[in-house]
Short mmCIF file of C-alpha atoms in Angstrom, two decimals:
data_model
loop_
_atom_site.label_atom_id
_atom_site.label_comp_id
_atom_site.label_asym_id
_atom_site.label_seq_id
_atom_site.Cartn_x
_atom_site.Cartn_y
_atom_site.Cartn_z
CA UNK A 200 -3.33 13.83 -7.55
CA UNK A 201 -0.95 15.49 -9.86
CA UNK A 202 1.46 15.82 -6.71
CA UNK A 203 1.36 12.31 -6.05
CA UNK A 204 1.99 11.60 -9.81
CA UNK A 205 4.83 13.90 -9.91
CA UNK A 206 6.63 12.39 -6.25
CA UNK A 207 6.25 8.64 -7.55
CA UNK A 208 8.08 9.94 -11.03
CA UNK A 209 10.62 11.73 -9.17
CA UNK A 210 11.38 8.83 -7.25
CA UNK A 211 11.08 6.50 -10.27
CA UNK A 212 13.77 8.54 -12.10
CA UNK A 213 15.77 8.77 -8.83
CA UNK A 214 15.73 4.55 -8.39
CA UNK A 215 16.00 3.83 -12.25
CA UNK A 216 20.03 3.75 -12.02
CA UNK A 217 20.68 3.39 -8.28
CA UNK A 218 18.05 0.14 -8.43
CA UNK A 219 18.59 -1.71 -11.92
CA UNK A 220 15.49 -4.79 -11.23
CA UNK A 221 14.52 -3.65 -8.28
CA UNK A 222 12.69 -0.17 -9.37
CA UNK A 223 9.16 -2.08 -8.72
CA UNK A 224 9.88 -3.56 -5.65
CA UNK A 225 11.74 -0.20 -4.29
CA UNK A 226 8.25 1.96 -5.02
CA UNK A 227 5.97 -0.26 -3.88
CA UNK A 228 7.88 -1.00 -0.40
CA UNK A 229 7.63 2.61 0.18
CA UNK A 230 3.92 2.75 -0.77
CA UNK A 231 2.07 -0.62 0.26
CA UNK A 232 1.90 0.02 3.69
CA UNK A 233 1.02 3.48 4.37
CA UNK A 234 -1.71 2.35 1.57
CA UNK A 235 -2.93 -0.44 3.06
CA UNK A 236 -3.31 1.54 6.75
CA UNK A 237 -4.74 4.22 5.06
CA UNK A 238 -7.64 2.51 3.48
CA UNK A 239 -8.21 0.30 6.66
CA UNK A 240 -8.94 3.54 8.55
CA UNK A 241 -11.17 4.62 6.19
CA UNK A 242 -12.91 1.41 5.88
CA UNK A 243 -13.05 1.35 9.98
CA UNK A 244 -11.08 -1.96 9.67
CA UNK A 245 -13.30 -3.58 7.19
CA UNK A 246 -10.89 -5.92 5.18
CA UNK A 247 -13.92 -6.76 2.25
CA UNK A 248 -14.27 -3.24 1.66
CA UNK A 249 -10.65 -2.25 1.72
CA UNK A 250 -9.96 -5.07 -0.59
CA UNK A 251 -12.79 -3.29 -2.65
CA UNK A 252 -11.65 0.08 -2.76
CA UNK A 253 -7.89 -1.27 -3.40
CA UNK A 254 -9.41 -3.40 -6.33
CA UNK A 255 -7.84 -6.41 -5.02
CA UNK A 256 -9.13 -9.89 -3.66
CA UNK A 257 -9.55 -9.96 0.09
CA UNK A 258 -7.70 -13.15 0.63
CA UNK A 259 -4.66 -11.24 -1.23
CA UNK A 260 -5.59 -8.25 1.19
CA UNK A 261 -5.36 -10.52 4.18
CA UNK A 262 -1.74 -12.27 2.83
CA UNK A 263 -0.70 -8.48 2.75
CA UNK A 264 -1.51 -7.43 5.92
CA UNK A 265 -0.10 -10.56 7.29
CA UNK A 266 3.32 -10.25 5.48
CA UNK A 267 3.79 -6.37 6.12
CA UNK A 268 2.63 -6.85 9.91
CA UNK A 269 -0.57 -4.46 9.83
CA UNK A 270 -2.82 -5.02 12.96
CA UNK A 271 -5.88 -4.88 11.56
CA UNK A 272 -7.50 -4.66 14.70
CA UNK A 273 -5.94 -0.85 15.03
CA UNK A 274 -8.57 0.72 12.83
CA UNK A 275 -11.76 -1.10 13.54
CA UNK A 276 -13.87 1.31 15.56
#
């Protein structure tokens, strides 16, 4: 975890200048997804417990998958 920590600061630091207002929405682009796809597989597709691991709402989970074009369908088994 301490890997992960230090990558998201490194690229926090790298955006701060480069992306004045737009240092949020910059790190979480690059992280949503792969998050998203990654907890779907290990939830075998199961949206209510990927929305429970994620700590979010599953309609919220569904309006993300929809928006960044995940196929849920891809990691049901």
């Amino acid at each position: 975890m301490d890997t992960l920590h230090n990558e998201i600061v490194q690229l926090s630091e790298s955006f701060f200048n480069q992306k004045s207002g737009l240092l949020y929405k910059s790190l979480l682009d690059i992280v949503e997804k792969p998050l998203i796809e990654t907890t779907l597989r290990r939830t075998r597709g199961n949206q209510i417990r990927a929305a429970a691991v994620l700590g979010i709402n599953r309609n919220t989970l569904r309006t993300k998958i929809k928006r960044l074009n995940i196929d849920p369908e891809l990691y049901k088994e």
